[in-house]
Short mmCIF file of C-alpha atoms in Angstrom, two decimals:
data_model
loop_
_atom_site.label_atom_id
_atom_site.label_comp_id
_atom_site.label_asym_id
_atom_site.label_seq_id
_atom_site.Cartn_x
_atom_site.Cartn_y
_atom_site.Cartn_z
CA MET A 137 0.00 0.00 0.00
CA LYS A 138 2.79 2.41 0.95
CA GLN A 139 4.54 1.61 -2.32
CA HIS A 140 1.41 2.55 -4.31
CA ILE A 141 1.10 5.83 -2.41
CA THR A 142 4.79 6.61 -3.03
CA LEU A 143 4.32 6.10 -6.77
CA LEU A 144 1.06 8.03 -6.82
CA LEU A 145 2.40 11.24 -5.22
CA PRO A 146 4.86 12.15 -8.04
CA ALA A 147 2.13 11.51 -10.62
CA LEU A 148 -0.29 13.82 -8.81
CA LEU A 149 2.44 16.46 -8.54
CA LEU A 150 3.09 16.32 -12.30
CA LEU A 151 -0.63 16.56 -13.03
CA SER A 152 -1.02 19.58 -10.76
CA LEU A 153 1.91 21.34 -12.43
CA GLY A 154 0.53 20.60 -15.87
CA ALA A 155 -2.89 21.86 -14.86
CA ALA A 156 -1.52 25.16 -13.48
CA PRO A 157 -2.92 28.06 -15.51
CA GLN A 158 -0.35 29.67 -17.78
CA GLU A 159 -0.12 33.44 -17.97
CA GLU A 160 -1.56 34.75 -21.22
CA ASP A 161 0.64 36.73 -23.58
CA PRO A 162 -0.94 40.23 -23.77
CA THR A 163 0.62 40.81 -27.19
CA ALA A 164 -0.89 37.68 -28.79
CA PRO A 165 -4.07 39.38 -30.10
CA TYR A 166 -1.99 41.98 -31.92
CA LEU A 167 0.62 39.78 -33.62
CA THR A 168 -1.19 39.61 -36.96
CA GLY A 169 -1.38 43.40 -37.14
CA VAL A 170 2.27 43.73 -36.10
CA LYS A 171 3.38 41.38 -38.87
CA GLU A 172 1.38 43.38 -41.41
CA ARG A 173 2.99 46.67 -40.39
CA PHE A 174 6.58 45.60 -39.79
CA SER A 175 8.36 43.94 -42.68
CA GLY A 176 10.95 41.46 -41.42
CA PHE A 177 9.30 41.10 -38.00
CA GLU A 178 10.72 38.25 -35.92
CA GLU A 179 9.91 38.84 -32.25
CA LEU A 180 8.64 41.18 -29.56
CA LYS A 181 10.78 41.99 -26.54
CA GLN A 182 9.35 43.80 -23.53
CA THR A 183 11.42 46.83 -22.54
CA ALA A 184 9.05 48.51 -20.07
CA PRO A 185 5.53 47.96 -18.68
CA PHE A 186 3.11 47.68 -21.64
CA ASP A 187 5.97 48.60 -24.01
CA TYR A 188 7.44 46.09 -26.48
CA SER A 189 10.32 46.47 -28.89
CA VAL A 190 9.56 45.06 -32.34
CA ARG A 191 12.67 43.18 -33.44
CA GLY A 192 13.80 41.98 -36.84
CA GLU A 193 16.78 39.97 -37.99
CA GLY A 194 19.84 40.32 -35.81
CA GLU A 195 17.88 41.96 -32.96
CA ARG A 196 17.42 45.08 -35.11
CA GLU A 197 14.67 47.29 -33.70
CA LEU A 198 11.95 47.99 -36.24
CA GLY A 199 9.68 49.96 -33.94
CA ARG A 200 7.51 49.49 -30.87
CA LEU A 201 4.18 48.02 -29.84
CA LEU A 202 2.49 49.97 -27.04
CA LEU A 203 -0.41 48.51 -25.08
CA GLU A 204 -2.90 50.28 -22.84
CA SER A 205 -1.84 50.42 -19.21
CA GLY A 206 -3.68 48.10 -16.86
CA ASP A 207 -5.21 50.98 -14.87
CA SER A 208 -6.28 53.12 -17.84
CA GLU A 209 -9.93 54.12 -17.99
CA ARG A 210 -11.86 52.64 -20.88
CA LYS A 211 -14.85 54.01 -22.73
CA THR A 212 -17.16 51.27 -23.93
CA GLY A 213 -18.22 50.81 -27.52
CA TYR A 214 -21.64 49.64 -28.64
CA ALA A 215 -21.17 46.19 -27.05
CA GLY A 216 -18.40 46.73 -24.50
CA PRO A 217 -14.77 47.85 -24.19
CA ILE A 218 -12.43 47.80 -27.20
CA PRO A 219 -8.75 47.34 -26.19
CA VAL A 220 -6.26 49.09 -28.47
CA ALA A 221 -2.52 49.00 -29.16
CA LEU A 222 -0.30 51.49 -30.95
CA CYS A 223 2.36 50.60 -33.50
CA LEU A 224 5.26 53.06 -33.62
CA GLY A 225 7.84 53.18 -36.39
CA SER A 226 11.58 53.57 -35.82
CA ASP A 227 11.12 57.37 -35.85
CA GLY A 228 8.76 57.19 -32.87
CA LYS A 229 5.66 58.12 -34.87
CA ILE A 230 2.45 56.11 -35.06
CA ILE A 231 2.09 53.82 -38.08
CA GLY A 232 -1.06 52.00 -37.04
CA VAL A 233 -3.73 51.40 -34.41
CA LEU A 234 -4.76 47.82 -33.59
CA THR A 235 -7.81 46.52 -31.74
CA GLY A 236 -7.78 43.67 -29.25
CA PRO A 237 -10.45 41.09 -28.38
CA ASN A 238 -13.90 42.68 -28.11
CA GLN A 239 -17.61 41.99 -28.45
CA GLU A 240 -18.25 44.80 -30.93
CA THR A 241 -20.44 44.08 -33.95
CA PRO A 242 -17.93 43.19 -36.71
CA ARG A 243 -19.67 45.35 -39.32
CA TYR A 244 -19.00 48.47 -37.24
CA LEU A 245 -15.28 47.73 -37.10
CA ARG A 246 -15.25 46.93 -40.83
CA MET A 247 -16.93 50.26 -41.44
CA LEU A 248 -14.20 52.05 -39.45
CA GLU A 249 -11.52 50.21 -41.38
CA LYS A 250 -13.16 51.07 -44.71
CA LYS A 251 -13.32 54.75 -43.74
CA GLY A 252 -9.59 54.75 -42.85
CA PHE A 253 -10.35 55.51 -39.20
CA PHE A 254 -7.42 53.46 -37.86
CA GLU A 255 -4.95 55.39 -40.06
CA ARG A 256 -6.01 58.83 -38.81
CA TRP A 257 -3.24 58.84 -36.21
CA ASN A 258 -0.51 57.79 -38.64
CA GLY A 259 2.44 60.16 -38.62
CA MET A 260 1.59 61.57 -35.18
CA THR A 261 3.90 61.54 -32.17
CA LEU A 262 2.59 60.21 -28.86
CA GLU A 263 2.23 63.76 -27.58
CA GLU A 264 0.12 64.74 -30.59
CA ALA A 265 -2.04 61.61 -30.38
CA ALA A 266 -2.68 62.20 -26.68
CA GLU A 267 -4.22 65.60 -27.44
CA ARG A 268 -5.64 65.31 -30.96
CA GLN A 269 -9.40 65.06 -31.32
CA VAL A 270 -10.33 62.74 -34.20
CA ASP A 271 -13.84 62.85 -35.63
CA ALA A 272 -16.04 59.81 -35.11
CA VAL A 273 -17.41 57.84 -38.04
CA THR A 274 -21.14 58.25 -38.66
CA ARG A 275 -23.20 55.11 -37.87
CA ALA A 276 -20.28 53.77 -35.78
CA THR A 277 -20.07 56.55 -33.22
CA TYR A 278 -19.85 54.37 -30.11
CA SER A 279 -17.07 52.24 -31.59
CA SER A 280 -15.23 55.32 -32.87
CA ASN A 281 -15.33 57.09 -29.51
CA ALA A 282 -14.22 53.99 -27.59
CA ILE A 283 -11.20 53.54 -29.88
CA LEU A 284 -10.41 57.26 -29.84
CA HIS A 285 -10.47 57.28 -26.04
CA GLY A 286 -8.24 54.19 -25.89
CA VAL A 287 -5.70 55.71 -28.30
CA ARG A 288 -5.54 58.95 -26.34
CA GLN A 289 -5.15 57.12 -23.02
CA ALA A 290 -2.41 54.82 -24.35
CA ALA A 291 -0.56 57.70 -26.03
CA LYS A 292 -0.76 59.82 -22.88
CA TYR A 293 0.48 57.00 -20.64
CA HIS A 294 3.51 56.17 -22.81
CA PHE A 295 4.36 59.82 -23.51
CA GLU A 296 4.43 60.59 -19.79
CA ALA A 297 6.42 57.40 -19.10
CA ALA A 298 9.02 58.52 -21.65
CA LYS A 299 9.20 61.96 -20.02
CA ARG A 300 9.74 60.40 -16.58
CA LYS A 301 12.47 58.16 -17.96
CA HIS A 302 14.21 61.10 -19.65
CA SER A 303 13.93 63.20 -16.47
CA SER A 304 15.35 60.36 -14.38
CA ALA A 305 18.29 59.94 -16.76
CA GLY A 306 18.93 63.70 -16.58
CA ASN A 307 18.87 63.60 -12.79
CA ASP A 308 21.35 60.72 -12.81
CA TRP A 309 23.77 62.74 -14.96
CA ASN A 310 23.31 65.78 -12.73
CA GLY A 311 24.08 63.66 -9.69
CA LEU A 312 27.21 62.26 -11.31
CA LEU A 313 28.35 65.75 -12.34
CA LEU A 314 27.80 67.09 -8.82
CA SER A 315 29.74 64.19 -7.34
CA ALA A 316 32.59 64.82 -9.77
CA VAL A 317 32.70 68.53 -8.82
CA VAL A 318 32.75 67.67 -5.09
CA LEU A 319 35.55 65.14 -5.57
CA LEU A 320 37.57 67.58 -7.69
CA SER A 321 37.12 70.34 -5.11
CA ALA A 322 38.24 67.98 -2.35
CA ALA A 323 41.27 66.92 -4.38
CA ILE A 324 42.25 70.57 -5.03
CA TYR A 325 41.85 71.40 -1.35
CA LEU A 326 44.01 68.45 -0.28
CA LEU A 327 46.66 69.35 -2.86
CA CYS A 328 46.78 72.98 -1.69
CA ASP A 329 46.91 71.88 1.94
CA PHE A 330 49.76 69.49 1.14
CA ARG A 331 51.70 72.24 -0.61
CA ARG A 332 51.22 74.59 2.40
CA ARG A 333 52.43 71.92 4.81
CA LEU A 334 55.40 71.14 2.58
CA LYS A 335 56.28 74.84 2.37
CA ARG A 336 56.11 75.24 6.17
CA GLU A 337 58.28 72.17 6.70
CA THR A 338 60.81 73.46 4.17
CA SER A 339 60.93 76.85 5.89
CA SER A 340 61.31 75.18 9.28
CA CYS A 341 64.23 73.08 8.03
CA SER A 342 65.93 76.22 6.65
CA CYS A 343 65.63 77.98 10.00
CA CYS A 344 67.12 74.98 11.80
CA LYS A 345 70.14 75.00 9.49
CA ASN A 346 70.72 78.70 10.09
#
């Protein structure tokens, strides 16, 4: 009986590990759109929260895929929320807007695509997209407004994240520069002090000889 239990425990352990839920890849719904917009696409590599580098052959960066932040507010479309992602080219400008899994009526999204709604942000920087008001498409107003809101929220989040990163890097350089100035000042002070001491000792030795 003990032998059967001993053999059964490893099997149960393997089954429990195999049954453990795997974390979903948040970029999976957007891969088709990424492949369409980035020639030579090979992989995505996360570089920051909700920020993925689009890599080609030899780890060459082709652009970026930006997702909505987890805490961003969403405006619902006709049948619920419509997640969005932004594709940025190597120049940092938007080259496409992608939609994630949603319950929206497909004909509304096809209408938006036919009207070129998803290309209306192309050529914009994140700062411009965060502020630009894009007109909704007639007969697909709810879907248009939900996507517009998502684009603005995602652009705003990633623009502000980039500003914080730049500011932090600037502060690091300022800190290093200040440290260098302090060290140089200390070195100059010690050198001057050493020269004064040496001069006094030389004068003292001269007096002794006299």
